[in-house]
């Protein structure tokens, strides 16, 4: 069963903006799919729909993932909370015990290579490190599907490349699926096994291609 499946999906916002038209897209278990397109073509809308944060106004949308983890470009960290307390935040909302939250948070912080920074505040970290904190926070949910909303957009090229490599390594070791949106074709090709091209207003998927030599995945 697909983790997310769009069939002929339409979305019109209440103010009349026709954001998406006839969108067809499927992400299956273990797949890492990227959507590339210019600003304003509806990529973020597509992700919010995948997370159940928005409702389609036409077509059929299947959400098969029990848990989704959202990773944003600006990291959306609480500035007054330490790294570990930011990472443990989602468990708090889910009513997970304090000891278990701490354990999961520390594990996730280790996974993203930030051990030793648990008690730092977000402003004491670089942009790349904040992005890792955001990823660690999503990891604590053990999501079946990761949704990435241009997580590297605000980063310099070297950091972006390094985090890209780390992300592929992280995903190569785990069976997560990912839906990654970006306006960078090279980033999409590097990270995923399948790339969808979106354009237009309303946005729709105009092209789809398999990456011939994708990064090794399980
Ligand atoms: P992208 O992520 O590709 O830049 P978006 O999904 O953010 O595109 O936006 C697609 C279109 O929908 C744009 O025209 C944008 O202005 C519009 N839009 C986005 N969110 C809303 C909203 N909540 N209400 C009305 N229009 C919106
Ligand atoms: P990033 O690429 O993660 O944004 P930067 O290259 O901007 O990090 O580095 C900012 C500072 O933080 C540097 O002094 C760097 O050595 C340090 N730093 C970044 N990531 C780590 C890490 N995982 N462990 C230790 N130090 C780090």
Short mmCIF file of C-alpha atoms and ligand atoms in Angstrom, two decimals:
data_model
loop_
_atom_site.label_atom_id
_atom_site.label_comp_id
_atom_site.label_asym_id
_atom_site.label_seq_id
_atom_site.Cartn_x
_atom_site.Cartn_y
_atom_site.Cartn_z
CA UNK A 1 0.00 0.00 0.00
CA UNK A 2 1.31 3.49 -0.77
CA UNK A 3 2.35 5.74 2.12
CA UNK A 4 0.80 8.58 0.21
CA UNK A 5 -1.15 8.45 -3.02
CA UNK A 6 -2.56 11.41 -4.95
CA UNK A 7 -5.02 10.66 -7.72
CA UNK A 8 -6.28 13.55 -9.84
CA UNK A 9 -6.02 15.83 -6.82
CA UNK A 10 -7.22 19.43 -6.88
CA UNK A 11 -6.76 22.12 -4.31
CA UNK A 12 -8.41 25.50 -4.22
CA UNK A 13 -7.73 27.62 -1.15
CA UNK A 14 -10.72 29.34 0.48
CA UNK A 15 -9.54 32.69 -0.99
CA UNK A 16 -9.93 31.26 -4.49
CA UNK A 17 -6.27 30.50 -5.28
CA UNK A 18 -6.19 27.40 -7.44
CA UNK A 19 -2.96 25.85 -6.10
CA UNK A 20 -3.00 22.30 -7.50
CA UNK A 21 -4.61 20.72 -10.53
CA UNK A 22 -4.80 17.02 -11.46
CA UNK A 23 -1.86 15.92 -9.32
CA UNK A 24 -0.89 12.25 -9.49
CA UNK A 25 1.86 11.02 -7.19
CA UNK A 26 2.61 7.90 -5.17
CA UNK A 27 5.26 7.25 -2.54
CA UNK A 28 5.67 3.61 -1.56
CA UNK A 29 7.52 2.04 1.35
CA UNK A 30 11.27 2.53 1.17
CA UNK A 31 11.06 5.09 -1.65
CA UNK A 32 12.68 8.51 -1.56
CA UNK A 33 10.91 10.75 -4.03
CA UNK A 34 11.73 14.37 -4.83
CA UNK A 35 9.48 17.03 -6.30
CA UNK A 36 11.28 19.87 -8.10
CA UNK A 37 9.63 23.06 -9.24
CA UNK A 38 9.76 26.84 -9.14
CA UNK A 39 8.49 28.95 -6.29
CA UNK A 40 4.70 29.12 -6.09
CA UNK A 41 3.87 25.98 -8.09
CA UNK A 42 2.33 24.29 -5.04
CA UNK A 43 5.13 22.14 -3.59
CA UNK A 44 4.52 23.11 0.05
CA UNK A 45 0.80 22.63 -0.48
CA UNK A 46 1.52 19.11 -1.69
CA UNK A 47 3.49 18.35 1.48
CA UNK A 48 0.88 19.81 3.80
CA UNK A 49 -1.72 17.63 2.09
CA UNK A 50 0.56 14.58 2.57
CA UNK A 51 0.76 15.38 6.29
CA UNK A 52 -3.01 15.80 6.57
CA UNK A 53 -2.63 19.50 7.38
CA UNK A 54 -4.78 20.56 4.44
CA UNK A 55 -7.77 19.01 2.65
CA UNK A 56 -8.05 18.42 -1.08
CA UNK A 57 -11.01 19.95 -2.84
CA UNK A 58 -11.16 17.32 -5.58
CA UNK A 59 -9.80 13.90 -6.51
CA UNK A 60 -8.70 11.15 -4.19
CA UNK A 61 -5.92 11.25 -1.61
CA UNK A 62 -4.75 8.16 0.21
CA UNK A 63 -2.61 8.64 3.34
CA UNK A 64 -1.20 5.26 4.34
CA UNK A 65 1.46 6.45 6.79
CA UNK A 66 0.55 6.19 10.48
CA UNK A 67 3.26 8.65 11.41
CA UNK A 68 4.83 11.40 9.34
CA UNK A 69 7.86 13.49 10.30
CA UNK A 70 8.06 17.03 8.96
CA UNK A 71 11.43 18.71 8.42
CA UNK A 72 11.38 22.42 7.56
CA UNK A 73 14.08 24.69 6.22
CA UNK A 74 13.93 27.19 9.07
CA UNK A 75 13.93 24.33 11.59
CA UNK A 76 11.05 25.87 13.65
CA UNK A 77 12.90 25.33 16.91
CA UNK A 78 11.74 26.92 20.16
CA UNK A 79 14.49 29.49 20.86
CA UNK A 80 14.23 29.29 24.66
CA UNK A 81 14.62 25.51 24.75
CA UNK A 82 17.85 23.54 24.68
CA UNK A 83 18.61 21.16 21.82
CA UNK A 84 17.51 18.10 23.82
CA UNK A 85 14.28 19.77 24.96
CA UNK A 86 13.50 20.80 21.38
CA UNK A 87 14.09 17.27 20.13
CA UNK A 88 11.95 15.79 22.93
CA UNK A 89 9.09 18.18 22.16
CA UNK A 90 6.99 15.93 19.95
CA UNK A 91 7.07 13.09 22.50
CA UNK A 92 5.76 15.53 25.08
CA UNK A 93 2.76 16.27 22.92
CA UNK A 94 2.18 12.51 22.52
CA UNK A 95 2.32 11.86 26.28
CA UNK A 96 5.51 9.75 26.23
CA UNK A 97 7.15 9.48 29.71
CA UNK A 98 9.94 11.93 30.56
CA UNK A 99 12.66 9.27 30.84
CA UNK A 100 11.66 7.67 27.55
CA UNK A 101 11.53 11.06 25.81
CA UNK A 102 15.02 11.89 27.03
CA UNK A 103 16.34 8.53 25.88
CA UNK A 104 14.79 8.85 22.41
CA UNK A 105 15.96 12.45 22.08
CA UNK A 106 19.56 11.57 23.01
CA UNK A 107 19.55 8.69 20.56
CA UNK A 108 18.27 10.92 17.74
CA UNK A 109 20.82 13.63 18.61
CA UNK A 110 23.52 10.96 18.27
CA UNK A 111 22.14 9.84 14.92
CA UNK A 112 22.44 13.34 13.47
CA UNK A 113 25.95 13.82 14.91
CA UNK A 114 25.19 16.42 17.58
CA UNK A 115 26.20 14.56 20.74
CA UNK A 116 27.74 17.10 23.10
CA UNK A 117 25.36 19.89 22.00
CA UNK A 118 22.35 18.69 24.03
CA UNK A 119 22.30 21.74 26.30
CA UNK A 120 23.01 24.38 23.67
CA UNK A 121 20.29 26.83 22.66
CA UNK A 122 19.31 27.05 18.96
CA UNK A 123 20.95 30.48 18.47
CA UNK A 124 24.29 29.00 19.60
CA UNK A 125 24.24 26.62 16.62
CA UNK A 126 24.99 27.12 12.93
CA UNK A 127 22.23 26.83 10.33
CA UNK A 128 23.35 23.33 9.40
CA UNK A 129 23.26 22.23 13.00
CA UNK A 130 19.77 23.65 13.50
CA UNK A 131 18.66 21.69 10.46
CA UNK A 132 20.07 18.55 12.12
CA UNK A 133 18.13 19.33 15.30
CA UNK A 134 14.96 19.56 13.21
CA UNK A 135 15.78 16.19 11.65
CA UNK A 136 16.47 14.65 15.07
CA UNK A 137 13.12 15.93 16.32
CA UNK A 138 11.35 14.23 13.41
CA UNK A 139 13.36 11.02 14.01
CA UNK A 140 11.98 10.66 17.56
CA UNK A 141 8.55 9.99 16.05
CA UNK A 142 9.94 7.00 14.13
CA UNK A 143 7.94 8.15 11.10
CA UNK A 144 7.20 5.85 8.20
CA UNK A 145 7.27 8.87 5.92
CA UNK A 146 9.53 11.92 6.16
CA UNK A 147 8.34 15.12 4.53
CA UNK A 148 11.10 17.59 3.70
CA UNK A 149 10.17 21.16 2.84
CA UNK A 150 13.34 22.61 1.22
CA UNK A 151 15.38 21.82 4.32
CA UNK A 152 18.64 23.01 2.76
CA UNK A 153 17.39 26.20 1.14
CA UNK A 154 18.93 28.59 3.68
CA UNK A 155 22.31 26.83 3.84
CA UNK A 156 25.56 27.54 2.05
CA UNK A 157 26.59 25.19 -0.72
CA UNK A 158 29.25 23.26 1.23
CA UNK A 159 26.98 22.63 4.21
CA UNK A 160 24.18 21.64 1.85
CA UNK A 161 26.37 19.10 0.12
CA UNK A 162 27.60 17.65 3.38
CA UNK A 163 24.09 17.35 4.83
CA UNK A 164 22.92 15.79 1.56
CA UNK A 165 25.51 13.03 1.90
CA UNK A 166 24.58 12.50 5.55
CA UNK A 167 20.92 12.27 4.67
CA UNK A 168 21.51 9.61 2.04
CA UNK A 169 23.62 7.64 4.53
CA UNK A 170 20.95 7.95 7.18
CA UNK A 171 18.28 6.73 4.80
CA UNK A 172 20.45 3.95 3.38
CA UNK A 173 20.58 2.44 6.89
CA UNK A 174 16.83 2.63 7.56
CA UNK A 175 13.65 1.70 5.76
CA UNK A 176 12.06 5.16 5.88
CA UNK A 177 10.31 6.67 2.90
CA UNK A 178 10.78 10.32 2.00
CA UNK A 179 9.03 13.00 0.03
CA UNK A 180 11.48 15.83 -0.56
CA UNK A 181 10.64 19.15 -2.16
CA UNK A 182 13.22 21.50 -3.55
CA UNK A 183 13.83 23.94 -6.38
CA UNK A 184 17.22 22.36 -7.06
CA UNK A 185 17.32 19.66 -9.72
CA UNK A 186 20.82 18.52 -8.73
CA UNK A 187 19.79 18.12 -5.10
CA UNK A 188 16.75 16.07 -6.14
CA UNK A 189 18.78 13.80 -8.41
CA UNK A 190 21.45 13.30 -5.78
CA UNK A 191 19.03 12.35 -3.01
CA UNK A 192 16.30 10.33 -4.66
CA UNK A 193 15.54 7.39 -6.88
CA UNK A 194 12.62 9.15 -8.56
CA UNK A 195 12.17 12.81 -9.43
CA UNK A 196 8.92 14.55 -10.29
CA UNK A 197 8.89 17.92 -11.98
CA UNK A 198 6.13 20.30 -11.05
CA UNK A 199 5.16 23.55 -12.71
CA UNK A 200 2.34 25.89 -13.63
CA UNK A 201 -0.31 27.82 -11.75
CA UNK A 202 -2.23 25.84 -10.72
CA UNK A 203 0.68 23.46 -10.27
CA UNK A 204 0.71 19.98 -11.71
CA UNK A 205 3.29 17.26 -12.29
CA UNK A 206 4.57 17.65 -15.83
CA UNK A 207 7.38 15.09 -15.89
CA UNK A 208 8.64 12.14 -13.95
CA UNK A 209 11.93 10.28 -14.22
CA UNK A 210 13.78 7.44 -12.52
CA UNK A 211 17.33 8.31 -11.53
CA UNK A 212 19.50 5.78 -13.41
CA UNK A 213 22.16 5.36 -10.71
CA UNK A 214 20.53 6.25 -7.42
CA UNK A 215 22.45 6.35 -4.18
CA UNK A 216 22.40 2.82 -2.68
CA UNK A 217 19.26 2.16 -0.68
CA UNK A 218 18.08 -0.95 1.17
P1 LIG B 1 5.61 26.45 -3.44
O1 LIG B 1 5.84 25.62 -2.18
O2 LIG B 1 5.88 25.66 -4.67
O3 LIG B 1 6.34 27.73 -3.43
P2 LIG B 1 2.95 26.86 -2.33
O4 LIG B 1 2.37 25.52 -2.13
O5 LIG B 1 3.50 27.55 -1.13
O6 LIG B 1 4.03 26.79 -3.50
O7 LIG B 1 1.85 27.83 -2.96
C1 LIG B 1 1.14 27.54 -4.15
C2 LIG B 1 0.15 28.65 -4.43
O8 LIG B 1 -0.85 28.67 -3.41
C3 LIG B 1 0.78 30.04 -4.42
O9 LIG B 1 0.11 30.83 -5.37
C4 LIG B 1 0.51 30.54 -3.02
O10 LIG B 1 0.46 31.94 -2.98
C5 LIG B 1 -0.84 29.91 -2.73
N1 LIG B 1 -1.07 29.63 -1.30
C6 LIG B 1 -0.27 28.92 -0.47
N2 LIG B 1 -0.81 28.81 0.75
C7 LIG B 1 -2.01 29.46 0.70
C8 LIG B 1 -3.05 29.71 1.63
N3 LIG B 1 -3.01 29.23 2.89
N4 LIG B 1 -4.12 30.42 1.22
C9 LIG B 1 -4.18 30.89 -0.05
N5 LIG B 1 -3.25 30.70 -0.98
C10 LIG B 1 -2.16 29.99 -0.62
P1 LIG B 2 27.19 23.11 9.81
O1 LIG B 2 27.83 22.72 8.52
O2 LIG B 2 26.63 21.93 10.56
O3 LIG B 2 26.25 24.26 9.65
P2 LIG B 2 29.38 24.80 10.25
O4 LIG B 2 30.32 24.27 9.23
O5 LIG B 2 28.65 26.06 9.97
O6 LIG B 2 28.37 23.63 10.69
O7 LIG B 2 30.17 24.90 11.59
C1 LIG B 2 29.86 25.85 12.62
C2 LIG B 2 30.68 25.50 13.83
O8 LIG B 2 30.10 24.37 14.49
C3 LIG B 2 32.08 25.06 13.48
O9 LIG B 2 32.98 25.47 14.50
C4 LIG B 2 32.02 23.56 13.42
O10 LIG B 2 33.25 22.96 13.71
C5 LIG B 2 31.00 23.26 14.51
N1 LIG B 2 30.23 22.06 14.22
C6 LIG B 2 29.30 21.88 13.27
N2 LIG B 2 28.77 20.65 13.33
C7 LIG B 2 29.40 20.03 14.34
C8 LIG B 2 29.31 18.74 14.94
N3 LIG B 2 28.46 17.82 14.51
N4 LIG B 2 30.12 18.45 15.97
C9 LIG B 2 30.99 19.37 16.43
N5 LIG B 2 31.11 20.60 15.93
C10 LIG B 2 30.34 20.94 14.92
#
